[in-house]
Tab-separated table of C-alpha atoms and ligand atoms in Angstrom:
chain	number	residue	atom	x	y	z
D	1	MET	CA	-0.178	0.063	-0.070
D	2	GLU	CA	1.679	3.381	-0.897
D	3	ILE	CA	0.262	5.971	1.577
D	4	LYS	CA	-0.002	9.833	0.491
D	5	PRO	CA	-0.843	11.403	3.899
D	6	ILE	CA	-1.676	15.609	2.864
D	7	ASN	CA	-2.139	18.096	5.271
D	8	SER	CA	-4.963	20.022	3.574
D	9	TYR	CA	-8.537	18.678	2.258
D	10	ASN	CA	-7.612	20.286	-0.362
D	11	LYS	CA	-4.347	18.686	-1.136
D	12	MET	CA	-6.213	15.514	-0.678
D	13	SER	CA	-9.134	16.424	-3.355
D	14	LYS	CA	-6.236	18.011	-6.238
D	15	LEU	CA	-4.595	14.285	-5.789
D	16	ALA	CA	-7.255	12.187	-5.380
D	17	ALA	CA	-8.726	13.892	-8.598
D	18	LYS	CA	-4.861	13.810	-10.545
D	19	ILE	CA	-4.745	10.568	-10.995
D	20	VAL	CA	-8.358	9.946	-11.877
D	21	ALA	CA	-7.345	12.066	-14.050
D	22	GLY	CA	-4.669	10.500	-15.581
D	23	GLN	CA	-5.743	7.452	-15.698
D	24	ILE	CA	-8.684	8.193	-18.214
D	25	ILE	CA	-5.864	10.108	-19.988
D	26	ASN	CA	-3.931	6.905	-20.413
D	27	LYS	CA	-6.930	4.518	-21.137
D	28	PRO	CA	-9.905	7.045	-22.338
D	29	LYS	CA	-11.369	4.279	-22.704
D	30	ILE	CA	-11.232	4.036	-18.648
D	31	VAL	CA	-14.413	1.657	-16.175
D	32	LEU	CA	-13.816	3.204	-13.175
D	33	GLY	CA	-14.834	2.520	-9.618
D	34	PHE	CA	-16.935	6.040	-7.660
D	35	ALA	CA	-18.027	6.417	-4.327
D	36	THR	CA	-20.046	8.613	-1.818
D	37	GLY	CA	-19.578	10.475	1.237
D	38	SER	CA	-18.121	13.749	2.000
D	39	THR	CA	-14.583	12.763	1.897
D	40	PRO	CA	-14.346	12.122	-2.134
D	41	LEU	CA	-16.682	15.525	-3.174
D	42	GLY	CA	-13.451	18.136	-2.870
D	43	MET	CA	-12.278	14.906	-5.327
D	44	TYR	CA	-15.233	14.804	-8.097
D	45	ARG	CA	-15.092	19.716	-7.994
D	46	GLU	CA	-11.652	19.033	-8.907
D	47	LEU	CA	-12.737	16.805	-11.265
D	48	VAL	CA	-15.178	18.769	-13.097
D	49	GLU	CA	-12.614	22.177	-13.403
D	50	LEU	CA	-10.283	20.010	-15.275
D	51	TYR	CA	-13.407	19.062	-17.368
D	52	LYS	CA	-14.150	22.665	-17.786
D	53	LYS	CA	-10.453	24.028	-17.620
D	54	SER	CA	-8.440	21.041	-18.824
D	55	ARG	CA	-11.112	20.344	-21.413
D	56	LEU	CA	-10.208	15.637	-19.715
D	57	ASP	CA	-12.362	14.008	-21.205
D	58	PHE	CA	-15.223	11.844	-19.882
D	59	SER	CA	-17.240	11.161	-23.449
D	60	LYS	CA	-15.167	6.937	-23.019
D	61	VAL	CA	-15.760	6.733	-20.042
D	62	THR	CA	-17.497	4.636	-17.824
D	63	THR	CA	-18.810	4.273	-14.322
D	64	PHE	CA	-19.774	1.844	-11.608
D	65	ASN	CA	-20.657	2.837	-7.966
D	66	LEU	CA	-20.761	0.712	-5.766
D	67	ASP	CA	-23.137	1.601	-3.880
D	68	GLU	CA	-27.112	2.512	-2.705
D	69	TYR	CA	-29.723	2.987	-1.096
D	70	LEU	CA	-33.123	0.629	-0.650
D	71	GLY	CA	-35.584	1.674	-0.945
D	72	LEU	CA	-34.638	5.330	-2.196
D	73	SER	CA	-35.972	5.766	-5.839
D	74	PRO	CA	-33.103	8.128	-7.792
D	75	GLU	CA	-34.141	11.764	-7.754
D	76	HIS	CA	-34.434	11.373	-3.198
D	77	PRO	CA	-31.863	14.127	-2.273
D	78	GLN	CA	-30.492	11.391	-0.251
D	79	SER	CA	-29.651	8.805	-2.830
D	80	TYR	CA	-26.188	8.373	-4.356
D	81	HIS	CA	-28.307	8.543	-7.097
D	82	TYR	CA	-28.374	11.539	-6.372
D	83	TYR	CA	-25.196	12.577	-5.099
D	84	MET	CA	-23.778	11.486	-7.864
D	85	TYR	CA	-25.535	14.332	-10.358
D	86	GLU	CA	-25.540	16.490	-8.319
D	87	ASN	CA	-21.436	17.114	-7.640
D	88	PHE	CA	-20.516	15.185	-10.277
D	89	PHE	CA	-22.512	13.532	-14.013
D	90	ASN	CA	-24.274	16.672	-14.576
D	91	HIS	CA	-21.246	18.497	-14.548
D	92	VAL	CA	-18.945	16.606	-17.379
D	93	ASN	CA	-18.670	14.783	-20.693
D	94	ILE	CA	-19.921	11.305	-19.158
D	95	GLU	CA	-22.993	9.215	-21.330
D	96	GLU	CA	-26.259	8.767	-19.432
D	97	LYS	CA	-25.612	4.733	-20.992
D	98	ASN	CA	-22.037	4.445	-19.381
D	99	ILE	CA	-23.664	5.448	-15.917
D	100	HIS	CA	-23.420	2.621	-13.596
D	101	ILE	CA	-25.318	2.749	-10.319
D	102	PRO	CA	-27.390	0.029	-8.379
D	103	LYS	CA	-30.859	0.646	-8.087
D	104	GLY	CA	-32.580	1.215	-4.935
D	105	ASP	CA	-35.810	1.501	-5.942
D	106	THR	CA	-35.644	-2.047	-7.541
D	107	LYS	CA	-38.474	-4.367	-6.300
D	108	ASN	CA	-36.156	-7.288	-6.898
D	109	PRO	CA	-32.743	-6.137	-4.866
D	110	VAL	CA	-31.731	-10.210	-5.617
D	111	GLN	CA	-31.981	-9.727	-8.688
D	112	GLU	CA	-30.773	-5.995	-8.904
D	113	CYS	CA	-27.360	-7.785	-7.033
D	114	ARG	CA	-26.834	-10.240	-10.047
D	115	ASN	CA	-27.688	-8.010	-12.261
D	116	TYR	CA	-24.782	-4.951	-11.456
D	117	GLU	CA	-21.946	-7.814	-10.433
D	118	ARG	CA	-22.389	-8.835	-14.522
D	119	GLU	CA	-22.033	-5.946	-15.715
D	120	ILE	CA	-19.137	-5.230	-14.203
D	121	GLU	CA	-17.876	-8.529	-15.015
D	122	LYS	CA	-19.269	-8.411	-19.054
D	123	ILE	CA	-16.620	-4.745	-18.999
D	124	GLY	CA	-13.804	-6.936	-18.164
D	125	GLY	CA	-13.615	-5.534	-14.042
D	126	ILE	CA	-13.213	-2.037	-13.345
D	127	ASP	CA	-9.548	-0.031	-13.843
D	128	LEU	CA	-9.950	2.306	-11.079
D	129	GLN	CA	-12.102	2.089	-7.903
D	130	VAL	CA	-11.942	5.065	-5.528
D	131	LEU	CA	-13.026	4.147	-1.614
D	132	GLY	CA	-13.564	6.363	1.530
D	133	ILE	CA	-14.050	4.351	4.434
D	134	GLY	CA	-16.173	4.844	7.248
D	135	VAL	CA	-16.036	5.253	10.854
D	136	ASN	CA	-16.624	1.161	11.651
D	137	GLY	CA	-13.794	0.188	8.757
D	138	HIS	CA	-16.523	-0.624	6.143
D	139	VAL	CA	-15.863	-0.053	2.541
D	140	GLY	CA	-19.295	0.542	0.060
D	141	PHE	CA	-21.535	-0.643	1.926
D	142	ASN	CA	-19.876	-3.752	3.760
D	143	GLU	CA	-20.420	-3.766	7.106
D	144	PRO	CA	-18.176	-5.735	9.543
D	145	ASN	CA	-19.160	-9.491	10.278
D	146	ILE	CA	-17.507	-12.591	10.781
D	147	ASN	CA	-18.074	-13.448	6.749
D	148	LEU	CA	-17.960	-10.636	4.411
D	149	GLU	CA	-20.030	-11.129	0.992
D	150	ALA	CA	-17.746	-11.760	-2.027
D	151	ARG	CA	-20.728	-10.170	-5.152
D	152	THR	CA	-23.118	-7.404	-4.791
D	153	HIS	CA	-25.411	-8.214	-2.238
D	154	VAL	CA	-28.003	-6.124	-0.410
D	155	ILE	CA	-26.918	-5.551	2.948
D	156	GLN	CA	-28.644	-4.472	6.745
D	157	LEU	CA	-26.415	-1.254	8.142
D	158	SER	CA	-24.883	-1.253	11.311
D	159	ASN	CA	-25.875	0.375	13.971
D	160	GLU	CA	-22.987	2.971	13.810
D	161	THR	CA	-23.159	3.524	9.950
D	162	ILE	CA	-26.908	3.873	10.313
D	163	ARG	CA	-25.872	6.938	13.045
D	164	ALA	CA	-23.125	8.299	11.214
D	165	ASN	CA	-24.652	8.352	8.440
D	166	SER	CA	-27.797	10.180	10.003
D	167	ARG	CA	-25.618	13.905	9.216
D	168	PHE	CA	-27.547	12.894	6.248
D	169	PHE	CA	-30.953	12.911	6.670
D	170	LYS	CA	-33.727	15.051	8.906
D	171	ASN	CA	-33.560	12.593	11.395
D	172	LEU	CA	-32.230	8.477	12.781
D	173	ASP	CA	-35.448	6.761	11.105
D	174	GLU	CA	-35.384	8.603	7.957
D	175	VAL	CA	-31.511	6.427	7.297
D	176	PRO	CA	-32.637	3.414	6.143
D	177	ARG	CA	-31.675	0.449	6.946
D	178	LYS	CA	-30.531	-2.037	3.894
D	179	ALA	CA	-28.469	-0.978	1.107
D	180	ILE	CA	-27.224	-2.832	-1.925
D	181	THR	CA	-23.162	-2.231	-1.629
D	182	MET	CA	-20.673	-4.391	-4.415
D	183	GLY	CA	-19.163	-7.390	-2.236
D	184	MET	CA	-15.244	-7.315	-0.899
D	185	ALA	CA	-14.373	-9.099	-3.781
D	186	THR	CA	-15.679	-7.472	-6.955
D	187	ILE	CA	-14.022	-3.893	-5.070
D	188	MET	CA	-11.115	-6.161	-4.680
D	189	LYS	CA	-10.669	-7.362	-8.257
D	190	SER	CA	-9.991	-3.593	-8.863
D	191	LYS	CA	-6.327	-3.348	-10.628
D	192	LYS	CA	-5.677	-0.417	-8.882
D	193	ILE	CA	-7.575	1.404	-5.954
D	194	ILE	CA	-6.927	4.899	-4.222
D	195	LEU	CA	-8.852	5.243	-0.786
D	196	MET	CA	-9.456	8.196	0.242
D	197	ALA	CA	-9.427	9.419	4.554
D	198	TRP	CA	-10.444	13.114	5.625
D	199	GLY	CA	-10.692	13.227	9.977
D	200	VAL	CA	-8.877	12.049	13.005
D	201	GLU	CA	-12.842	10.120	13.083
D	202	LYS	CA	-11.592	8.247	10.092
D	203	LYS	CA	-7.949	7.413	12.860
D	204	LYS	CA	-9.117	4.344	14.240
D	205	PRO	CA	-10.027	2.629	10.707
D	206	ILE	CA	-7.400	3.969	9.278
D	207	LEU	CA	-4.648	2.224	11.317
D	208	LYS	CA	-6.181	-0.913	11.086
D	209	VAL	CA	-6.104	-1.030	7.994
D	210	ILE	CA	-2.223	0.093	7.972
D	211	SER	CA	-1.919	-2.662	10.929
D	212	GLY	CA	-0.660	-5.678	8.949
D	213	HIS	CA	-3.764	-7.317	10.194
D	214	ILE	CA	-6.737	-8.615	8.223
D	215	ALA	CA	-10.304	-8.660	9.717
D	216	THR	CA	-13.380	-9.489	8.791
D	217	ASP	CA	-14.578	-6.761	11.645
D	218	VAL	CA	-12.104	-4.014	9.358
D	219	PRO	CA	-13.643	-4.829	5.579
D	220	ALA	CA	-11.376	-2.565	4.252
D	221	SER	CA	-8.461	-3.876	6.475
D	222	LEU	CA	-8.117	-6.885	3.544
D	223	LEU	CA	-6.951	-3.730	0.932
D	224	GLN	CA	-3.233	-4.690	2.288
D	225	VAL	CA	-3.460	-7.588	0.097
D	226	HIS	CA	-4.633	-6.196	-3.098
D	227	ASN	CA	-0.684	-5.363	-4.455
D	228	ASP	CA	-1.954	-1.454	-6.327
D	229	VAL	CA	-3.700	0.337	-3.594
D	230	ILE	CA	-3.269	3.909	-2.846
D	231	LEU	CA	-4.067	5.539	0.020
D	232	VAL	CA	-4.793	9.613	0.372
D	233	VAL	CA	-4.998	10.199	4.025
D	234	ASP	CA	-4.971	13.491	6.046
D	235	LYS	CA	-1.914	14.044	7.414
D	236	LYS	CA	-3.553	14.335	11.012
D	237	ILE	CA	-3.980	10.759	10.595
D	238	TYR	CA	-1.107	9.285	9.510
D	239	SER	CA	2.429	11.088	9.772
D	240	SER	CA	5.422	10.295	10.766
D	241	SER	CA	5.711	12.291	13.969
D	242	THR	CA	2.526	10.126	15.586
D	243	VAL	CA	3.513	7.054	13.778
D	244	THR	CA	7.044	5.366	13.340
D	245	ASP	CA	6.598	1.723	13.253
D	246	PRO	CA	2.958	0.756	11.368
D	247	LEU	CA	3.830	-2.561	13.335
D	248	SER	CA	3.333	-1.529	16.150
D	249	TYR	CA	-0.237	-0.514	15.579
D	250	PRO	CA	-2.767	-3.232	17.125
D	251	ASP	CA	-0.840	-2.403	20.699
D	252	LYS	CA	-1.747	1.145	20.361
D	253	ILE	CA	-5.284	0.735	20.032
B	301	LIG	C1	-21.533	5.371	3.028
B	301	LIG	C2	-20.587	5.519	2.293
B	301	LIG	C3	-19.199	4.595	2.473
B	301	LIG	C4	-18.459	5.551	2.422
B	301	LIG	C5	-18.902	5.799	4.214
B	301	LIG	C6	-17.643	7.159	3.858
B	301	LIG	O1	-21.451	4.527	4.350
B	301	LIG	N1	-21.341	4.039	1.342
B	301	LIG	O2	-18.727	4.403	0.479
B	301	LIG	O3	-16.448	5.590	2.141
B	301	LIG	O4	-20.344	6.785	3.780
B	301	LIG	O5	-18.580	8.291	4.117
B	301	LIG	P1	-17.370	10.142	4.920
B	301	LIG	O6	-16.665	9.882	2.902
B	301	LIG	O7	-18.574	11.119	4.243
B	301	LIG	O8	-17.688	9.531	5.691
């Protein structure tokens, strides 16, 4: 895992956007995996800037989002569908047919998961996956558990996630209890991954991610066995002054 500690949110966003842009330039027909949440918002803003000012071309790009709340329609302001169009897709020259987000309002969630996984396989997998991390170490909506699902599936959200994500809703009761998410194997098969983490509340999960231990109760820790992950991380979480030997983390957490 390549670790890049960054000292400002803007710099982190610019760096992530630069990596994504570089990959698009190298391979215009790239397949990108996208995440939502507050962490990648600045990266999307930067990518829109690169499109407007430097003509970064999204016309051949295909995207797959990691996850979606079950029960929310695309028009719901808290759906990930709405988020992606509002913050990114509406502002660049991406083709509607190349955008993929699990359907939160599907009548048949199990079938929707199968179809979604099949679409990813059909195109040959994801070239570059952007990830955030939940306070409990989830990626996408792969929640800590004894068993993790490999493929795209329906998941029951943990109380911790419901509480953390309630900041986007009117109240706790409005937060959907279930979601569709890519599975850990779907994510791990991506050729390249950028994991972004900003804010001190991400310190605990991030230290576990780089600890050298892999545990299903920190799903993001599986990323340690992937051979091309760039961790773009808040310097407050990871810096040479606070951290000298990553292998000693488990005792300190
Ligand atoms: C949600 C999403 C994740 C995201 C996480 C962290 O649960 N399903 O993909 O990484 O939130 O979000 P934030 O960046 O807002 O902390």
